[in-house]
mmCIF file of C-alpha atoms in Angstrom:
data_model
loop_
_atom_site.group_PDB
_atom_site.id
_atom_site.type_symbol
_atom_site.label_atom_id
_atom_site.label_comp_id
_atom_site.label_asym_id
_atom_site.label_seq_id
_atom_site.Cartn_x
_atom_site.Cartn_y
_atom_site.Cartn_z
ATOM 1 C CA MET A 268 0.000 0.000 0.000
ATOM 2 C CA ALA A 269 1.287 3.466 -0.837
ATOM 3 C CA MET A 270 2.069 5.830 1.984
ATOM 4 C CA THR A 271 -0.045 8.987 2.208
ATOM 5 C CA PRO A 272 2.162 11.664 0.568
ATOM 6 C CA GLY A 273 4.219 13.781 2.954
ATOM 7 C CA LEU A 274 3.970 11.468 5.968
ATOM 8 C CA GLU A 275 7.246 10.080 7.261
ATOM 9 C CA SER A 276 7.416 6.653 8.819
ATOM 10 C CA ALA A 277 8.376 6.741 12.501
ATOM 11 C CA GLU A 278 9.066 4.523 15.487
ATOM 12 C CA LEU A 279 6.390 4.733 18.192
ATOM 13 C CA PRO A 280 8.145 5.949 21.387
ATOM 14 C CA ALA A 281 8.335 3.360 24.170
ATOM 15 C CA ASP A 282 6.425 5.763 26.456
ATOM 16 C CA ALA A 283 3.712 6.594 23.887
ATOM 17 C CA ILE A 284 0.207 7.137 25.258
ATOM 18 C CA GLU A 285 -2.890 7.134 23.030
ATOM 19 C CA VAL A 286 -4.519 10.528 23.616
ATOM 20 C CA GLY A 287 -7.209 10.802 20.913
ATOM 21 C CA ARG A 288 -8.120 10.277 17.293
ATOM 22 C CA ILE A 289 -8.597 12.401 14.214
ATOM 23 C CA ALA A 290 -12.308 12.877 13.556
ATOM 24 C CA ASP A 291 -12.250 14.641 10.187
ATOM 25 C CA ALA A 292 -10.884 17.469 8.080
ATOM 26 C CA TRP A 293 -11.734 20.967 9.372
ATOM 27 C CA GLY A 294 -11.884 23.818 6.875
ATOM 28 C CA ILE A 295 -9.987 23.910 3.585
ATOM 29 C CA LYS A 296 -6.415 24.720 4.673
ATOM 30 C CA GLY A 297 -5.354 21.332 6.037
ATOM 31 C CA TRP A 298 -6.685 21.681 9.581
ATOM 32 C CA PHE A 299 -8.209 18.593 11.146
ATOM 33 C CA LYS A 300 -10.573 17.983 14.046
ATOM 34 C CA VAL A 301 -9.376 15.823 16.941
ATOM 35 C CA LEU A 302 -11.494 13.935 19.490
ATOM 36 C CA PRO A 303 -9.336 13.902 22.656
ATOM 37 C CA TYR A 304 -9.683 11.033 25.138
ATOM 38 C CA SER A 305 -9.297 13.448 28.059
ATOM 39 C CA ALA A 306 -11.511 16.278 29.294
ATOM 40 C CA SER A 307 -8.321 18.340 29.655
ATOM 41 C CA PRO A 308 -6.172 17.487 26.619
ATOM 42 C CA GLU A 309 -2.980 19.332 27.670
ATOM 43 C CA ALA A 310 -0.793 16.635 26.102
ATOM 44 C CA LEU A 311 -2.184 17.527 22.671
ATOM 45 C CA PHE A 312 -1.234 21.175 23.189
ATOM 46 C CA SER A 313 2.178 20.616 24.781
ATOM 47 C CA SER A 314 3.546 18.151 22.231
ATOM 48 C CA LYS A 315 4.617 19.237 18.766
ATOM 49 C CA ARG A 316 5.245 15.630 17.700
ATOM 50 C CA TRP A 317 2.193 13.419 17.308
ATOM 51 C CA PHE A 318 2.553 9.807 16.263
ATOM 52 C CA LEU A 319 -0.336 8.408 14.224
ATOM 53 C CA GLN A 320 -1.430 4.853 13.619
ATOM 54 C CA PRO A 321 -4.224 3.871 11.229
ATOM 55 C CA ALA A 322 -7.805 3.560 12.413
ATOM 56 C CA GLU A 323 -8.669 0.136 13.811
ATOM 57 C CA ARG A 324 -11.703 -0.013 11.489
ATOM 58 C CA GLY A 325 -12.437 1.512 8.103
ATOM 59 C CA ALA A 326 -10.163 2.610 5.271
ATOM 60 C CA LYS A 327 -6.428 2.622 5.926
ATOM 61 C CA THR A 328 -4.587 5.384 4.062
ATOM 62 C CA PHE A 329 -1.222 4.592 5.634
ATOM 63 C CA VAL A 330 0.440 1.700 7.442
ATOM 64 C CA GLY A 331 2.555 1.487 10.580
ATOM 65 C CA THR A 332 3.366 4.598 12.565
ATOM 66 C CA VAL A 333 3.845 8.046 11.060
ATOM 67 C CA LEU A 334 5.011 11.325 12.563
ATOM 68 C CA LEU A 335 3.059 14.596 12.369
ATOM 69 C CA LYS A 336 4.921 17.816 13.181
ATOM 70 C CA ILE A 337 2.182 19.953 14.713
ATOM 71 C CA GLN A 338 2.267 23.662 13.878
ATOM 72 C CA GLU A 339 -0.725 24.612 16.017
ATOM 73 C CA ALA A 340 -3.360 22.893 18.151
ATOM 74 C CA LYS A 341 -6.202 24.757 19.838
ATOM 75 C CA GLU A 342 -9.553 24.173 21.487
ATOM 76 C CA HIS A 343 -12.621 24.604 19.316
ATOM 77 C CA SER A 344 -16.078 24.051 20.900
ATOM 78 C CA ASP A 345 -16.145 20.422 22.151
ATOM 79 C CA SER A 346 -12.967 19.256 20.453
ATOM 80 C CA VAL A 347 -9.478 20.252 19.391
ATOM 81 C CA VAL A 348 -8.407 21.416 15.942
ATOM 82 C CA ALA A 349 -4.831 21.214 14.694
ATOM 83 C CA THR A 350 -2.623 21.777 11.695
ATOM 84 C CA ALA A 351 0.644 20.070 10.775
ATOM 85 C CA GLN A 352 3.482 20.664 8.309
ATOM 86 C CA GLU A 353 2.673 17.403 6.518
ATOM 87 C CA VAL A 354 -1.013 18.259 5.941
ATOM 88 C CA PRO A 355 -1.186 21.059 3.326
ATOM 89 C CA ASP A 356 -4.883 20.935 2.414
ATOM 90 C CA ARG A 357 -8.312 19.471 3.086
ATOM 91 C CA ASN A 358 -7.667 16.398 0.896
ATOM 92 C CA ALA A 359 -4.591 15.477 2.950
ATOM 93 C CA ALA A 360 -6.532 16.082 6.188
ATOM 94 C CA GLU A 361 -9.370 13.809 5.021
ATOM 95 C CA LEU A 362 -6.874 10.961 4.530
ATOM 96 C CA LEU A 363 -6.104 11.062 8.278
ATOM 97 C CA LYS A 364 -9.725 10.497 9.355
ATOM 98 C CA GLY A 365 -9.915 7.894 12.116
ATOM 99 C CA ALA A 366 -6.161 7.856 12.773
ATOM 100 C CA ARG A 367 -5.180 7.145 16.381
ATOM 101 C CA ILE A 368 -2.989 9.827 18.004
ATOM 102 C CA PHE A 369 -0.136 8.959 20.365
ATOM 103 C CA VAL A 370 2.088 11.379 22.282
ATOM 104 C CA SER A 371 5.276 10.600 24.191
ATOM 105 C CA ARG A 372 4.560 10.589 27.947
ATOM 106 C CA ALA A 373 7.759 12.626 28.417
ATOM 107 C CA SER A 374 6.175 15.552 26.550
ATOM 108 C CA PHE A 375 3.128 15.779 28.842
ATOM 109 C CA PRO A 376 3.142 18.969 30.953
ATOM 110 C CA THR A 377 4.289 18.465 34.547
ATOM 111 C CA PRO A 378 1.195 18.117 36.743
ATOM 112 C CA ALA A 379 0.739 20.369 39.763
ATOM 113 C CA THR A 380 1.327 19.044 43.286
ATOM 114 C CA ASP A 381 -1.318 16.437 44.175
ATOM 115 C CA GLU A 382 -2.405 16.155 40.513
ATOM 116 C CA TYR A 383 -1.816 12.960 38.543
ATOM 117 C CA TYR A 384 -2.352 11.711 35.041
ATOM 118 C CA TRP A 385 -4.690 8.739 35.057
ATOM 119 C CA VAL A 386 -2.247 6.786 32.932
ATOM 120 C CA ASP A 387 0.341 7.081 35.742
ATOM 121 C CA LEU A 388 -2.040 5.557 38.307
ATOM 122 C CA ILE A 389 -2.955 2.442 36.303
ATOM 123 C CA GLY A 390 -1.088 -0.568 37.681
ATOM 124 C CA LEU A 391 -0.243 0.972 41.078
ATOM 125 C CA ASP A 392 -0.672 -1.202 44.175
ATOM 126 C CA VAL A 393 -3.155 0.143 46.707
ATOM 127 C CA VAL A 394 -2.729 -0.596 50.417
ATOM 128 C CA ASN A 395 -4.515 0.734 53.467
ATOM 129 C CA ARG A 396 -2.931 2.458 56.482
ATOM 130 C CA GLU A 397 -2.336 -0.931 58.097
ATOM 131 C CA GLY A 398 -0.458 -2.164 55.008
ATOM 132 C CA VAL A 399 -3.233 -4.539 53.896
ATOM 133 C CA ALA A 400 -3.240 -4.954 50.095
ATOM 134 C CA LEU A 401 -6.518 -3.712 48.602
ATOM 135 C CA GLY A 402 -5.741 -4.377 44.933
ATOM 136 C CA VAL A 403 -4.131 -2.949 41.819
ATOM 137 C CA VAL A 404 -5.551 0.072 39.965
ATOM 138 C CA ARG A 405 -7.116 -1.354 36.792
ATOM 139 C CA GLU A 406 -8.900 1.791 35.598
ATOM 140 C CA LEU A 407 -10.364 5.095 36.729
ATOM 141 C CA LEU A 408 -13.954 6.225 36.354
ATOM 142 C CA HIS A 409 -15.078 9.832 36.222
ATOM 143 C CA THR A 410 -18.435 9.934 38.005
ATOM 144 C CA GLY A 411 -19.047 13.673 37.698
ATOM 145 C CA PRO A 412 -18.230 15.080 41.117
ATOM 146 C CA GLN A 413 -15.218 12.791 41.654
ATOM 147 C CA THR A 414 -12.947 10.191 40.144
ATOM 148 C CA VAL A 415 -13.066 6.599 41.389
ATOM 149 C CA LEU A 416 -10.183 4.113 41.430
ATOM 150 C CA VAL A 417 -11.289 0.693 40.169
ATOM 151 C CA LEU A 418 -9.085 -1.950 41.784
ATOM 152 C CA ALA A 419 -8.655 -5.562 40.742
ATOM 153 C CA TYR A 420 -7.878 -8.184 43.383
ATOM 154 C CA GLU A 421 -8.398 -11.866 44.038
ATOM 155 C CA GLU A 422 -10.363 -13.452 46.834
ATOM 156 C CA GLU A 423 -10.347 -17.250 47.186
ATOM 157 C CA GLY A 424 -9.057 -17.542 43.611
ATOM 158 C CA GLU A 425 -11.862 -15.405 42.171
ATOM 159 C CA ALA A 426 -11.239 -12.096 40.375
ATOM 160 C CA GLN A 427 -12.887 -9.258 42.294
ATOM 161 C CA GLU A 428 -13.312 -5.519 41.911
ATOM 162 C CA ARG A 429 -13.179 -2.776 44.539
ATOM 163 C CA MET A 430 -13.879 0.933 44.068
ATOM 164 C CA ILE A 431 -12.374 3.745 46.129
ATOM 165 C CA PRO A 432 -13.157 7.438 45.556
ATOM 166 C CA PHE A 433 -9.940 9.213 44.496
ATOM 167 C CA VAL A 434 -10.376 12.089 46.950
ATOM 168 C CA SER A 435 -8.161 13.349 49.773
ATOM 169 C CA VAL A 436 -10.603 12.103 52.429
ATOM 170 C CA TYR A 437 -9.695 8.499 51.480
ATOM 171 C CA ILE A 438 -6.354 8.770 49.673
ATOM 172 C CA ASP A 439 -3.418 9.462 52.002
ATOM 173 C CA THR A 440 -0.472 9.288 49.596
ATOM 174 C CA VAL A 441 0.368 8.545 45.978
ATOM 175 C CA ASP A 442 3.974 7.434 45.568
ATOM 176 C CA LEU A 443 4.608 7.082 41.830
ATOM 177 C CA ALA A 444 8.265 6.076 42.368
ATOM 178 C CA ALA A 445 7.283 3.218 44.707
ATOM 179 C CA ARG A 446 4.196 2.480 42.512
ATOM 180 C CA ARG A 447 1.957 2.565 45.598
ATOM 181 C CA ILE A 448 -1.152 4.383 46.812
ATOM 182 C CA THR A 449 -1.999 4.411 50.533
ATOM 183 C CA ALA A 450 -5.697 4.753 51.362
ATOM 184 C CA ASP A 451 -7.819 5.137 54.482
ATOM 185 C CA TRP A 452 -9.989 2.183 53.468
ATOM 186 C CA GLN A 453 -10.780 -1.256 54.812
ATOM 187 C CA PRO A 454 -11.080 -4.464 52.789
ATOM 188 C CA ASP A 455 -14.669 -5.023 53.990
ATOM 189 C CA TYR A 456 -16.021 -1.604 52.900
#
């Protein structure tokens, strides 16, 4: 299959995180609309190097991983719009429809004190103040007023799930280096 003109093949960084996908062309000058996977898509704005992979379904206009050098990305109503050196016009932008966008984790902005990227919490062990293992963070759910840690653990050989609100009332410490969260929570809650 021919490569979409102007796109250079690239190696996906080892720390790449999928942050959104290209929804469609936007306007006639090569801008494209992006559907971010986060309510606050700072990674899309901070990184000038986006790595694309073809859509999982539908037409594939390129293969493997390609690099987009972003000239500008900005918020526009409920999404993000962007333009890149390699996308000169609407036709080129349309060829990217559905492409998955990855950004190197190293290019994410540094979070403020007591703020964490969800992706950094996945896989952390959670223990309570007494050191009792409560589980491993499998995913996070945004419930509106708060975020909830969804933990996976085993009990008598059976896979179980436990949920703990990710709020300061219950979460004592998050130690990313030690890959551990300490919570004021009991196994029987």
